[in-house]
Amino acid sequence: MAGPRQLYRRADDWARGLSRFRYAVVTGVIATASVLVVGVLSDTSMTFQAVAMGVTMAALYYAFDMNARAD
């Protein structure tokens, strides 16, 4: 079984291989899902906040190209 460090490196390598647009979309989806989970756990409706956070994160990650490697 792979250790946590190996799993992290695999996920990191996969994410760094994504295009700028796909990386931004994945970030937005993860942010949306995370806020929705927090809303479910706290028994609060956070649908609007989740979508707003996801769209904002995706736009920022696309605009500033956070996945770019400094060569």
PDB file of C-alpha atoms in Angstrom:
ATOM      1  CA  MET A   1       0.000   0.000   0.000  1.00  0.00           C
ATOM      2  CA  ALA A   2       1.251   3.456  -0.896  1.00  0.00           C
ATOM      3  CA  GLY A   3       2.060   5.792   1.947  1.00  0.00           C
ATOM      4  CA  PRO A   4       0.587   9.262   2.359  1.00  0.00           C
ATOM      5  CA  ARG A   5       3.691  10.871   0.876  1.00  0.00           C
ATOM      6  CA  GLN A   6       3.478   8.758  -2.288  1.00  0.00           C
ATOM      7  CA  LEU A   7      -0.233   9.465  -2.667  1.00  0.00           C
ATOM      8  CA  TYR A   8       0.391  13.193  -2.290  1.00  0.00           C
ATOM      9  CA  ARG A   9       3.150  13.131  -4.895  1.00  0.00           C
ATOM     10  CA  ARG A  10       0.975  11.204  -7.346  1.00  0.00           C
ATOM     11  CA  ALA A  11      -1.881  13.672  -6.905  1.00  0.00           C
ATOM     12  CA  ASP A  12       0.515  16.611  -7.187  1.00  0.00           C
ATOM     13  CA  ASP A  13       2.102  15.250 -10.374  1.00  0.00           C
ATOM     14  CA  TRP A  14      -1.344  14.630 -11.859  1.00  0.00           C
ATOM     15  CA  ALA A  15      -2.530  18.159 -10.998  1.00  0.00           C
ATOM     16  CA  ARG A  16       0.620  19.775 -12.387  1.00  0.00           C
ATOM     17  CA  GLY A  17       0.074  17.934 -15.651  1.00  0.00           C
ATOM     18  CA  LEU A  18      -3.318  19.562 -16.181  1.00  0.00           C
ATOM     19  CA  SER A  19      -3.841  22.507 -18.478  1.00  0.00           C
ATOM     20  CA  ARG A  20      -4.445  25.951 -17.023  1.00  0.00           C
ATOM     21  CA  PHE A  21      -8.211  25.717 -17.627  1.00  0.00           C
ATOM     22  CA  ARG A  22      -8.589  22.185 -16.248  1.00  0.00           C
ATOM     23  CA  TYR A  23      -6.561  23.049 -13.161  1.00  0.00           C
ATOM     24  CA  ALA A  24      -8.837  26.019 -12.490  1.00  0.00           C
ATOM     25  CA  VAL A  25     -11.949  23.878 -12.964  1.00  0.00           C
ATOM     26  CA  VAL A  26     -10.667  21.159 -10.631  1.00  0.00           C
ATOM     27  CA  THR A  27      -9.867  23.803  -8.015  1.00  0.00           C
ATOM     28  CA  GLY A  28     -13.346  25.299  -8.340  1.00  0.00           C
ATOM     29  CA  VAL A  29     -15.029  21.909  -8.030  1.00  0.00           C
ATOM     30  CA  ILE A  30     -12.997  21.012  -4.937  1.00  0.00           C
ATOM     31  CA  ALA A  31     -13.771  24.381  -3.331  1.00  0.00           C
ATOM     32  CA  THR A  32     -17.496  23.997  -4.082  1.00  0.00           C
ATOM     33  CA  ALA A  33     -17.611  20.459  -2.718  1.00  0.00           C
ATOM     34  CA  SER A  34     -15.709  21.467   0.411  1.00  0.00           C
ATOM     35  CA  VAL A  35     -18.082  24.314   1.241  1.00  0.00           C
ATOM     36  CA  LEU A  36     -21.091  22.073   0.568  1.00  0.00           C
ATOM     37  CA  VAL A  37     -19.706  19.427   2.934  1.00  0.00           C
ATOM     38  CA  VAL A  38     -19.215  22.045   5.648  1.00  0.00           C
ATOM     39  CA  GLY A  39     -22.798  23.184   5.096  1.00  0.00           C
ATOM     40  CA  VAL A  40     -24.126  19.645   5.383  1.00  0.00           C
ATOM     41  CA  LEU A  41     -22.101  18.960   8.522  1.00  0.00           C
ATOM     42  CA  SER A  42     -23.307  22.176  10.155  1.00  0.00           C
ATOM     43  CA  ASP A  43     -26.893  21.585   8.943  1.00  0.00           C
ATOM     44  CA  THR A  44     -26.927  24.911   7.092  1.00  0.00           C
ATOM     45  CA  SER A  45     -27.907  25.697   3.521  1.00  0.00           C
ATOM     46  CA  MET A  46     -24.746  27.042   1.892  1.00  0.00           C
ATOM     47  CA  THR A  47     -25.500  26.382  -1.770  1.00  0.00           C
ATOM     48  CA  PHE A  48     -25.046  29.973  -2.922  1.00  0.00           C
ATOM     49  CA  GLN A  49     -21.855  30.413  -0.893  1.00  0.00           C
ATOM     50  CA  ALA A  50     -20.469  27.133  -2.244  1.00  0.00           C
ATOM     51  CA  VAL A  51     -21.089  28.054  -5.871  1.00  0.00           C
ATOM     52  CA  ALA A  52     -19.759  31.581  -5.336  1.00  0.00           C
ATOM     53  CA  MET A  53     -16.595  30.216  -3.712  1.00  0.00           C
ATOM     54  CA  GLY A  54     -16.075  27.677  -6.485  1.00  0.00           C
ATOM     55  CA  VAL A  55     -16.508  30.213  -9.280  1.00  0.00           C
ATOM     56  CA  THR A  56     -14.253  32.717  -7.511  1.00  0.00           C
ATOM     57  CA  MET A  57     -11.502  30.168  -6.899  1.00  0.00           C
ATOM     58  CA  ALA A  58     -11.664  28.915 -10.486  1.00  0.00           C
ATOM     59  CA  ALA A  59     -11.510  32.460 -11.876  1.00  0.00           C
ATOM     60  CA  LEU A  60      -8.573  33.418  -9.660  1.00  0.00           C
ATOM     61  CA  TYR A  61      -6.627  30.253 -10.408  1.00  0.00           C
ATOM     62  CA  TYR A  62      -7.212  30.733 -14.134  1.00  0.00           C
ATOM     63  CA  ALA A  63      -6.355  34.446 -14.084  1.00  0.00           C
ATOM     64  CA  PHE A  64      -3.158  34.111 -12.073  1.00  0.00           C
ATOM     65  CA  ASP A  65      -2.103  30.678 -13.445  1.00  0.00           C
ATOM     66  CA  MET A  66      -1.169  29.232 -10.050  1.00  0.00           C
ATOM     67  CA  ASN A  67      -0.083  25.957 -11.642  1.00  0.00           C
ATOM     68  CA  ALA A  68       2.666  27.553 -13.748  1.00  0.00           C
ATOM     69  CA  ARG A  69       6.181  26.383 -13.098  1.00  0.00           C
ATOM     70  CA  ALA A  70       8.847  28.977 -12.572  1.00  0.00           C
ATOM     71  CA  ASP A  71      11.601  27.934 -14.957  1.00  0.00           C
TER      72      ASP A  71
END
